[in-house]
Coordinates of C-alpha atoms in Angstrom, one line a residue:
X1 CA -9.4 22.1 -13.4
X2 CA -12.3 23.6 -11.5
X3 CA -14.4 21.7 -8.9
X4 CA -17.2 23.0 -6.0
X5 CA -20.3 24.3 -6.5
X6 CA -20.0 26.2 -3.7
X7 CA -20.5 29.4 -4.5
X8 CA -22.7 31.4 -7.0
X9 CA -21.2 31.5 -10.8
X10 CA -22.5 34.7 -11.8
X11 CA -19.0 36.5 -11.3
X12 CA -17.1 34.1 -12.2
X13 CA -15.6 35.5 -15.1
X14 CA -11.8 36.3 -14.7
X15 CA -10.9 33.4 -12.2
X16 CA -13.1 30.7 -13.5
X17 CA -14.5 30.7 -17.2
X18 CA -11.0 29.8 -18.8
X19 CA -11.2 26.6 -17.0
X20 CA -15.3 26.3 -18.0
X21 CA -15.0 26.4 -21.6
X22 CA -11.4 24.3 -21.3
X23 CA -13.2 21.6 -20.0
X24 CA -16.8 22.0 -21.1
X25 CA -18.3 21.2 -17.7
X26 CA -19.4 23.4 -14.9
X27 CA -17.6 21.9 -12.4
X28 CA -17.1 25.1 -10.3
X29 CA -14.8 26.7 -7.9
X30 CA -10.8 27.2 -8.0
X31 CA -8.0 25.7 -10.3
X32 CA -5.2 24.2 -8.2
X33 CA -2.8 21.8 -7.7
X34 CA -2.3 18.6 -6.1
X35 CA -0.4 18.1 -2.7
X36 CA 1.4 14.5 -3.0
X37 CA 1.0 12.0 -0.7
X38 CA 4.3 12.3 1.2
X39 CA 4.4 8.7 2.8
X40 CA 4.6 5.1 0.8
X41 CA 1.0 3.3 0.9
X42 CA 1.1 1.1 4.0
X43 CA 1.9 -2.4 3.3
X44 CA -0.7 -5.2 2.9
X45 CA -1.3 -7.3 6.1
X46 CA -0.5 -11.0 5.6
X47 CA -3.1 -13.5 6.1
X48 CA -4.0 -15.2 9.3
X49 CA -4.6 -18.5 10.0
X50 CA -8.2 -17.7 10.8
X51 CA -8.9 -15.7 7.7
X52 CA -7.8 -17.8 4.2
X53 CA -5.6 -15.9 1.9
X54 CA -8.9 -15.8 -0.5
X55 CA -11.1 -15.1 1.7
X56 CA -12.4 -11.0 1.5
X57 CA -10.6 -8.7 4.2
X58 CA -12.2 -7.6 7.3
X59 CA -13.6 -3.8 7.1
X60 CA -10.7 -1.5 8.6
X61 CA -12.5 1.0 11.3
X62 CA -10.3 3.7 9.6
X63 CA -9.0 4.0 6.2
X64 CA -7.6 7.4 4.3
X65 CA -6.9 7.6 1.3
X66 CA -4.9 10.6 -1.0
X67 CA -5.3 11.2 -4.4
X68 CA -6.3 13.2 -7.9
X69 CA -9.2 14.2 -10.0
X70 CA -7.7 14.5 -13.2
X71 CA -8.3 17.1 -16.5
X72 CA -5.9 17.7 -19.2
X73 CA -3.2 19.5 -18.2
X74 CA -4.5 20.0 -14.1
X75 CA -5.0 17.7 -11.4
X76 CA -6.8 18.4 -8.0
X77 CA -5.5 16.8 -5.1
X78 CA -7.7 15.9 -2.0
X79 CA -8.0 13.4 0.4
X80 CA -10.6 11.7 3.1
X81 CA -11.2 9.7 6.0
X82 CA -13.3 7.0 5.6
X83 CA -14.9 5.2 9.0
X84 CA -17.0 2.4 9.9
X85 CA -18.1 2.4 13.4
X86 CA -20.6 0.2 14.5
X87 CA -22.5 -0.4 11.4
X88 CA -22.7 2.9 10.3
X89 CA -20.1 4.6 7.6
X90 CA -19.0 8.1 7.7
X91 CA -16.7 10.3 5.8
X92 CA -15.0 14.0 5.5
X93 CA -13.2 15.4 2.6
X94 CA -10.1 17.6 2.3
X95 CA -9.2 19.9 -0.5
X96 CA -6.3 21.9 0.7
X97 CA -5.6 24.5 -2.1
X98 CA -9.3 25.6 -2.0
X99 CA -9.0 26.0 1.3
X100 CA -12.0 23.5 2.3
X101 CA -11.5 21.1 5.1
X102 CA -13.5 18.8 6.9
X103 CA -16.4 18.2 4.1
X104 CA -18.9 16.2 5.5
X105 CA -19.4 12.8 3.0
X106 CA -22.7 11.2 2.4
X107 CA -23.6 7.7 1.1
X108 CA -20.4 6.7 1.9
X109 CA -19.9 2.7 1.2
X110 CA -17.6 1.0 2.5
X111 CA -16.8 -2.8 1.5
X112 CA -14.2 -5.3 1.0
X113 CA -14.1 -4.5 -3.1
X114 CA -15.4 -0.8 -3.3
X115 CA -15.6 2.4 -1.4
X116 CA -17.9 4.9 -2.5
X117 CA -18.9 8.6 -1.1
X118 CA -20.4 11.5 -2.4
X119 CA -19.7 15.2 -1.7
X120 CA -23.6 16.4 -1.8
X121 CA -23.1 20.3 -2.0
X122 CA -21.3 19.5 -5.3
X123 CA -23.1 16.5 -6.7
X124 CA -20.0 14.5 -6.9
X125 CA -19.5 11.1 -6.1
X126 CA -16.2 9.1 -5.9
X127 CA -16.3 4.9 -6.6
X128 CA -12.9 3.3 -5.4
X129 CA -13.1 -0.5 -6.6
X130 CA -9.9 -2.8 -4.9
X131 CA -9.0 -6.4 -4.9
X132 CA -11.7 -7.7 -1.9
X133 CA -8.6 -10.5 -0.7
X134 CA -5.4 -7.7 -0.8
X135 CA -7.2 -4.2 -0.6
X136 CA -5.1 -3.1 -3.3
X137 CA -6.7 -0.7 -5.4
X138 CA -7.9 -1.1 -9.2
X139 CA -9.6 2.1 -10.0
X140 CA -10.7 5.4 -9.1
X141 CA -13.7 6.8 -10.9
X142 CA -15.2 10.5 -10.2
X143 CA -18.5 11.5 -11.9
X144 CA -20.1 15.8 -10.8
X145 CA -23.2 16.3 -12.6
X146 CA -22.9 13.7 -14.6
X147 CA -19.4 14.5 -16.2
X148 CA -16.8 12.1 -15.8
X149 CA -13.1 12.1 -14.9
X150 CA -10.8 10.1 -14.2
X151 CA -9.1 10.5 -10.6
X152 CA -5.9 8.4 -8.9
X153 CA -6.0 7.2 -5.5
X154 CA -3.6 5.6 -3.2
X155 CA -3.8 5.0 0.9
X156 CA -2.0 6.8 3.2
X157 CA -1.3 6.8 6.7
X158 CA -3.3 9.0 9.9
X159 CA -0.5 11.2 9.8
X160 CA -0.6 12.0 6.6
X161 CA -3.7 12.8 6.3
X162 CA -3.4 15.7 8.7
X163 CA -1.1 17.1 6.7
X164 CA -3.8 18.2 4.3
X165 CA -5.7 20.3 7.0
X166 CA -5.7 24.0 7.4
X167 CA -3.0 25.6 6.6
X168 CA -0.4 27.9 9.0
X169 CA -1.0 31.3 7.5
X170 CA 1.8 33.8 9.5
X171 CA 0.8 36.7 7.2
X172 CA -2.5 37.1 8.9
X173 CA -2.6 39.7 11.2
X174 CA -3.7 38.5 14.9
X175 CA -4.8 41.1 17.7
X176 CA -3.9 43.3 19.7
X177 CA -3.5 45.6 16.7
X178 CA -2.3 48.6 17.0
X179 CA -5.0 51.0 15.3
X180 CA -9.3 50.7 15.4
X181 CA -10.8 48.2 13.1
X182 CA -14.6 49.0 13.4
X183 CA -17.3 46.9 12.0
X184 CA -19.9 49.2 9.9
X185 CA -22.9 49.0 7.2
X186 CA -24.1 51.9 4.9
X187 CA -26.8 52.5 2.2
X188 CA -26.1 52.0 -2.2
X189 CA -29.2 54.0 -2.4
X190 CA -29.3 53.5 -6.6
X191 CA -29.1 49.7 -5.8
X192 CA -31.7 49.9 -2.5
X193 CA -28.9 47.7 -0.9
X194 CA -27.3 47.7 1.9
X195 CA -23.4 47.0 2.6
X196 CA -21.4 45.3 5.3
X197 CA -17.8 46.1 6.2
X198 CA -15.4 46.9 8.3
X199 CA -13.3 50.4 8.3
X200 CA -9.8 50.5 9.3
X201 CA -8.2 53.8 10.8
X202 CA -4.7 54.2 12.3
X203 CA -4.9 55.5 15.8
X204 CA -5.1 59.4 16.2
X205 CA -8.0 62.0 15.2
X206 CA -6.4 62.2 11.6
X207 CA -7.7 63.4 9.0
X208 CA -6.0 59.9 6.9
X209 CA -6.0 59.6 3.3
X210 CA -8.4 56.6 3.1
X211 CA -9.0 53.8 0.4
X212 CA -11.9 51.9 -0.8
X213 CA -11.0 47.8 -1.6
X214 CA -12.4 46.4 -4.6
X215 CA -12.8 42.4 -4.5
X216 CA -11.9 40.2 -7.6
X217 CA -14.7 38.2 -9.2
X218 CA -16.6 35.5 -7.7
X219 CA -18.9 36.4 -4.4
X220 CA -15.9 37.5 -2.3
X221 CA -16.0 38.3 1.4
X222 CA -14.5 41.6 2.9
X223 CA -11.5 40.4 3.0
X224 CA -11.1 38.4 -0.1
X225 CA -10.5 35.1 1.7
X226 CA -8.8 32.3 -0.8
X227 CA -7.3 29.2 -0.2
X228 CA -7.3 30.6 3.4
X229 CA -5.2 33.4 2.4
X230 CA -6.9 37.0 3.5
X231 CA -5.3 39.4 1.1
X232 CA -7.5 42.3 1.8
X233 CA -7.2 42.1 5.7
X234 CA -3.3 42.2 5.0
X235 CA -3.4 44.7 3.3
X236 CA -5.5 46.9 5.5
X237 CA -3.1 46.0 8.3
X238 CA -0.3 47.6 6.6
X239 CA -2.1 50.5 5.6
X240 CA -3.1 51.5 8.9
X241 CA 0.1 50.9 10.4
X242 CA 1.4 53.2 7.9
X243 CA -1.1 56.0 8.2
X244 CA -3.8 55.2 5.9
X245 CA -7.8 54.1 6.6
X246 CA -9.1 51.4 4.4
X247 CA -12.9 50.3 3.8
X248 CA -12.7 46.7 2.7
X249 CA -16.8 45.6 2.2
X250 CA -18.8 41.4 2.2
X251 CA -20.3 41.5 -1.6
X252 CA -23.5 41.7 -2.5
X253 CA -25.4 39.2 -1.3
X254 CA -22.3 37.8 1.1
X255 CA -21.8 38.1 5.2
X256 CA -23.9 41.2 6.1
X257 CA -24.2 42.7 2.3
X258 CA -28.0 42.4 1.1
X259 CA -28.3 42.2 -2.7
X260 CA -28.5 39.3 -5.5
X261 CA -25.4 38.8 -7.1
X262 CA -26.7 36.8 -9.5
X263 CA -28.4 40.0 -11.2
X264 CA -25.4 42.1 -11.3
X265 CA -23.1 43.0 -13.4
X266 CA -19.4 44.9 -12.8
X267 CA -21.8 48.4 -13.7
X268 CA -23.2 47.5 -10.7
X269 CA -20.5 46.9 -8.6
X270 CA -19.0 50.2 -9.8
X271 CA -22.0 51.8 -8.0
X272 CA -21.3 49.8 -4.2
X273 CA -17.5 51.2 -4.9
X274 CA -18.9 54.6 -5.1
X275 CA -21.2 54.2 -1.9
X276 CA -18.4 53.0 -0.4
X277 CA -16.1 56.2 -1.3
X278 CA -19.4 58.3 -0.2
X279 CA -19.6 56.3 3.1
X280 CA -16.3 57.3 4.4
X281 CA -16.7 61.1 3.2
X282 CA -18.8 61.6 6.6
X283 CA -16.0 60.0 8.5
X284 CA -14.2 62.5 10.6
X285 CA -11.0 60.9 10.7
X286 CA -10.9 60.9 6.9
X287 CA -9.6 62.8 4.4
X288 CA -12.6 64.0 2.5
X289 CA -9.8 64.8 -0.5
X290 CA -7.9 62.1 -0.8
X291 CA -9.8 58.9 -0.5
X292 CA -8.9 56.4 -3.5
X293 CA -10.2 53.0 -5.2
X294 CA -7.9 50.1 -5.3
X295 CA -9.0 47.0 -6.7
X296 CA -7.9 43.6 -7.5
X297 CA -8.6 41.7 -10.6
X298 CA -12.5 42.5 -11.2
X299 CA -11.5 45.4 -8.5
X300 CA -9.1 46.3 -11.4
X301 CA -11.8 47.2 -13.8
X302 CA -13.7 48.7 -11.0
X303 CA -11.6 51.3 -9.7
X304 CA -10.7 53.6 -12.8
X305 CA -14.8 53.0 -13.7
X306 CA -15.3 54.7 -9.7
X307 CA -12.7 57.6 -10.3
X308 CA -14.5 58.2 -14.3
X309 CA -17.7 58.3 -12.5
X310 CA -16.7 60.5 -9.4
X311 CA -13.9 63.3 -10.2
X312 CA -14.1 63.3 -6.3
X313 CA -11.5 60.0 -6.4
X314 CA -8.3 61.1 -5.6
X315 CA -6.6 58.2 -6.5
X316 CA -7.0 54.1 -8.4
X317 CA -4.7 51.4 -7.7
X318 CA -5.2 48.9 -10.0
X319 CA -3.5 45.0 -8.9
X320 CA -4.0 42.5 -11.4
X321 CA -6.5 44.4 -13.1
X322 CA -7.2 43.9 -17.0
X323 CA -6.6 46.4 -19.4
X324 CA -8.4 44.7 -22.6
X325 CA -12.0 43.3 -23.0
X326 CA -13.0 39.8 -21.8
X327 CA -12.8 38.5 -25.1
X328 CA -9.4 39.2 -25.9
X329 CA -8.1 38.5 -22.4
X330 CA -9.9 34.9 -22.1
X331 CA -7.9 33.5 -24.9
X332 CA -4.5 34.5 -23.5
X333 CA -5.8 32.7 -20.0
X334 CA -6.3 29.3 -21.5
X335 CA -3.3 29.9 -23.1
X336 CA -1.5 30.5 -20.3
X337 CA -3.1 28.2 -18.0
X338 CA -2.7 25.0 -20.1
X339 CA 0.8 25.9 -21.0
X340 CA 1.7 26.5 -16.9
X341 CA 0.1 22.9 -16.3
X342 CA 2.0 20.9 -19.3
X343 CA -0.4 21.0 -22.1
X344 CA 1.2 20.6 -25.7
X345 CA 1.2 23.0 -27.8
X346 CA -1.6 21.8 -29.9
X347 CA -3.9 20.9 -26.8
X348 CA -3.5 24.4 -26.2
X349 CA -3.9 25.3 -29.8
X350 CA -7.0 23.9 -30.4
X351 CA -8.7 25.0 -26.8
X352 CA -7.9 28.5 -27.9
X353 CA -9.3 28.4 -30.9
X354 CA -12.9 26.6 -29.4
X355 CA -12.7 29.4 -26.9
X356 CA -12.5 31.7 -29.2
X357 CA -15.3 30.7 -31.4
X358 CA -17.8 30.2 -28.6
X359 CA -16.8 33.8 -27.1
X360 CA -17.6 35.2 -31.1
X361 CA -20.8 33.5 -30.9
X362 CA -22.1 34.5 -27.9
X363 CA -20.8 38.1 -28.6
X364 CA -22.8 38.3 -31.0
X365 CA -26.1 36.2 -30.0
X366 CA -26.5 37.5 -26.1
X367 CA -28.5 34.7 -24.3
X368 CA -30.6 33.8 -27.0
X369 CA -32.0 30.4 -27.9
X370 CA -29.9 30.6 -31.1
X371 CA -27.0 31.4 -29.0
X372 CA -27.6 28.6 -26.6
X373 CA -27.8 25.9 -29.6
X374 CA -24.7 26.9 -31.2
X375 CA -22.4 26.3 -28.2
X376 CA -24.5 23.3 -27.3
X377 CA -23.2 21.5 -30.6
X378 CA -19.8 22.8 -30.0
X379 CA -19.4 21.3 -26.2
X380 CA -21.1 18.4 -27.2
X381 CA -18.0 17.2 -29.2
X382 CA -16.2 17.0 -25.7
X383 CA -16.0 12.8 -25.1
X384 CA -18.3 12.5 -21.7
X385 CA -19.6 15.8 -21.6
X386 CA -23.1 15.1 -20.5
X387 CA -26.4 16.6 -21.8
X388 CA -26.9 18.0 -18.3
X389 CA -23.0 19.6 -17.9
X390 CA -23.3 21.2 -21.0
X391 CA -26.4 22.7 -20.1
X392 CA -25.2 23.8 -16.5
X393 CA -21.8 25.0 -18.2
X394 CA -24.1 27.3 -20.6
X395 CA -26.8 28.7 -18.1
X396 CA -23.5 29.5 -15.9
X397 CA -21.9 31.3 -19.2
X398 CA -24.7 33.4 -21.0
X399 CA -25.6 35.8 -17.4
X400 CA -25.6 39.1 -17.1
X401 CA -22.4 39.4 -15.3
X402 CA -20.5 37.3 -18.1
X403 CA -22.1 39.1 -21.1
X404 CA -21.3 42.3 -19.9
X405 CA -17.8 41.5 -19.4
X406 CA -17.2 39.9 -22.9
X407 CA -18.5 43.2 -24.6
X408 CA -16.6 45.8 -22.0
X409 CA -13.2 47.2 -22.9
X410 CA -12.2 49.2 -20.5
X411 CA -9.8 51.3 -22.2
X412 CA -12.3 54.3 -23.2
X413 CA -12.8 54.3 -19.5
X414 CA -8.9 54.4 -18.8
X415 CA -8.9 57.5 -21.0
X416 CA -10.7 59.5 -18.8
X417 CA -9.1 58.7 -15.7
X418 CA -7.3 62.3 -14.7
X419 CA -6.0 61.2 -11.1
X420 CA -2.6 58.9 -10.3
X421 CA -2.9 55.4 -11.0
X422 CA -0.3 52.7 -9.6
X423 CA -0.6 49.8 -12.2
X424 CA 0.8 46.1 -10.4
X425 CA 1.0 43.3 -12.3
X426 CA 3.2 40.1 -11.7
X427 CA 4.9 37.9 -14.6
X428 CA 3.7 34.5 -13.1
X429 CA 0.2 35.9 -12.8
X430 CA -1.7 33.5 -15.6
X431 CA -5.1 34.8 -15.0
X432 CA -4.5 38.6 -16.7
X433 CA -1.1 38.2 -18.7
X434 CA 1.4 40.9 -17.7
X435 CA 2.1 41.5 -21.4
X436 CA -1.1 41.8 -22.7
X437 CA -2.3 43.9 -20.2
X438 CA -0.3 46.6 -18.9
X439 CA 0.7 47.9 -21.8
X440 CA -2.6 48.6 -23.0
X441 CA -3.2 50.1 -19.5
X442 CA -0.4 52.7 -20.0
X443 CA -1.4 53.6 -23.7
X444 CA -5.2 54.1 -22.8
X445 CA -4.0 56.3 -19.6
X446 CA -1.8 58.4 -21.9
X447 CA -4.0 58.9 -24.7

């Protein structure tokens, strides 16, 4: 299940489409879980003597509420804060596992039989309808751009609530650190961009072996942040402690990176790596000989496309990286993501086989009008898919970025990669399938 419109979909490809075409919406961001409420809802006040027992319940200053947005197979916890203060309502939003916390609410409503909000940046809106004498609720509806689905709710305490703010994250290294993290830019002339980043070098006048990080799909920040997790920052902290200077760079178009994401395609990205590994040639504390690519997920296709391109790459480290095209690896992610979130066996059946069919037409038709049509009738069969989520879903589907990763397999490319390679893969990983990929890694980088 996939839900804010946060962030551009261009490069959304590996993390995100899966989910797209399982649900034929464009409801757009992460897939995650739900965090339970942990407490029982409180219990119903008993009526006064100055208020009848029919009579509708007076407006609580405070309420908070927990709950779901529900999809086959996936559910999205969040939950908000509701406040009525003085006459006028106010709101903010929690959604812990993608790592966004105090969402500021709009039109929120707040009456004895319904509470309303909506979450502008993401055109949804949330209409909570209770019993106006007990409070106790009767339904939960959430509609984004017009699709609907249905969602759970259930109050909680204060307490409770907090619980679902940011996250303790020890593995983030704090300062003082002890090596020089320096904040740089530098020129992709080819693009007529220029990139942001920060370079990484262990105390010392070196030279270091050095490595260039290569970001996963979606417009990613230097260091990778998800679900408040840095994985790139971690990773350059160990590296430096260990000897070794990393580059880790903002995306086009993200922090201090110049450049429109939404006309790019992995090619492209192929050519910031290699500015990148050029970049750090003219830094005297590195290793002009052995400065490698290591890149995660999208990263993964990156990296042995940098070290084809440049015989000047000493090394690629590839984490989660795929080793067929999109089209075959797409399938296999439904798969495995419906199966991991309790989909039967012909839910996930028949998903697989939609999925495939769309992916076969617009293989074949590019971004055509024809093209367009085609899936149109197929997502239309979806029970409350809207006219205008089906046509978000498709504008999101048939760009640059996603076409050219459908058609690319990037095993030819594997072929003519002459330097070490250090493959990692994990076996709970359901985005790019241990199984399907890493083997066809190894054979390519034998043959």
């Amino acid at each position: 299940m996939v839900f804010l419109a946060a962030r551009p979909t261009t490069k959304q490809g590996i993390e995100n489409l899966m989910r797209k075409w399982m649900i034929a919406t464009t409801l757009a961001g992460l897939a995650c879980g739900s965090k339970p409420a942990t407490t029982q809802p409180p219990a119903v006040p008993a009526p006064t003597a100055a208020r009848p027992a029919d009579a509708p319940r007076e407006i609580t200053p405070v309420q908070h509420f927990a709950g779901e947005v529900l999809v086959p197979g996936v559910a999205l916890g969040f939950a908000v804060e509701l406040r009525h203060d003085g006459g006028t309502n106010s709101g903010t939003l929690e959604i812990p596992m993608q790592g966004a916390h105090r969402l500021a609410l709009t039109d929120v409503v707040i009456a004895a039989d319904r509470l309303s909000f909506r979450l502008a940046p993401a055109d949804a809106t949330w209409t909570i309808t209770r019993d106006a004498t007990t409070g106790e609720t009767i339904s939960c509806a959430f509609v984004q751009r017009g699709h609907s689905l249905p969602c759970e709710v259930t109050p909680i305490d204060a307490d409770t609530f907090a619980s679902f703010g940011p996250s303790r994250r020890p593995q983030t290294p704090s300062p003082p650190f002890p090596y020089d993290a320096i904040d740089v830019t530098f020129d992709n002339p080819s693009a007529r961009i220029r990139l942001a980043g920060t370079l990484t070098l262990p105390k010392g006048d070196g030279p270091f072996p050095a490595v260039v990080l290569a970001s996963g799909s979606g417009a990613q920040d230097r260091d990778e942040t998800l679900f408040e997790h840095k994985p790139f920052l971690v990773i350059a902290d160990h590296f430096a402690r260990n000897g070794i200077a990393t580059l880790r760079v903002d995306d086009r178009g993200v922090g201090g990176s110049t450049g429109d994401p939404k006309t790019a395609t992995t090619d492209d990205f192929v050519g910031d790596a290699l500015a990148a590994v050029a970049f750090l040639r003219t830094q005297g504390r590195v290793n002009r000989k052995r400065i490698g690519v290591a890149g995660h997920s999208e990263g993964g296709l990156i990296a042995p496309a940098a070290a084809a391109r440049d015989k000047s790459v000493a090394f690629v480290i590839m984490i989660a990286g795929p080793g067929v095209s999109g089209r075959e690896l797409l399938p296999k992610q439904v798969e495995r993501i419906m199966a991991a979130g309790g989909a039967s066996d012909v839910t996930i059946a028949q998903a697989v086989a939609e999925q495939r069919e769309v992916l076969e037409i617009v293989s074949k038709g590019g971004a055509s009008e024809a093209t367009r049509q085609r899936v149109r009738e197929i997502l239309a069969k979806h029970e409350g898919a809207s006219a205008k989520a089906i046509e978000s879903q498709i504008d999101a589907t048939l760009t640059p970025w996603f076409l050219w990763f459908l058609a690319y397999d990037p095993r030819p490319t594997l072929r003519k990669v002459k330097v070490p390679v250090l493959v990692l893969s994990g076996r709970k990983d359901v985005q790019v399938d241990t199984d399907q990929n890493v083997g066809a890694i190894e054979v390519a980088l034998r043959e």
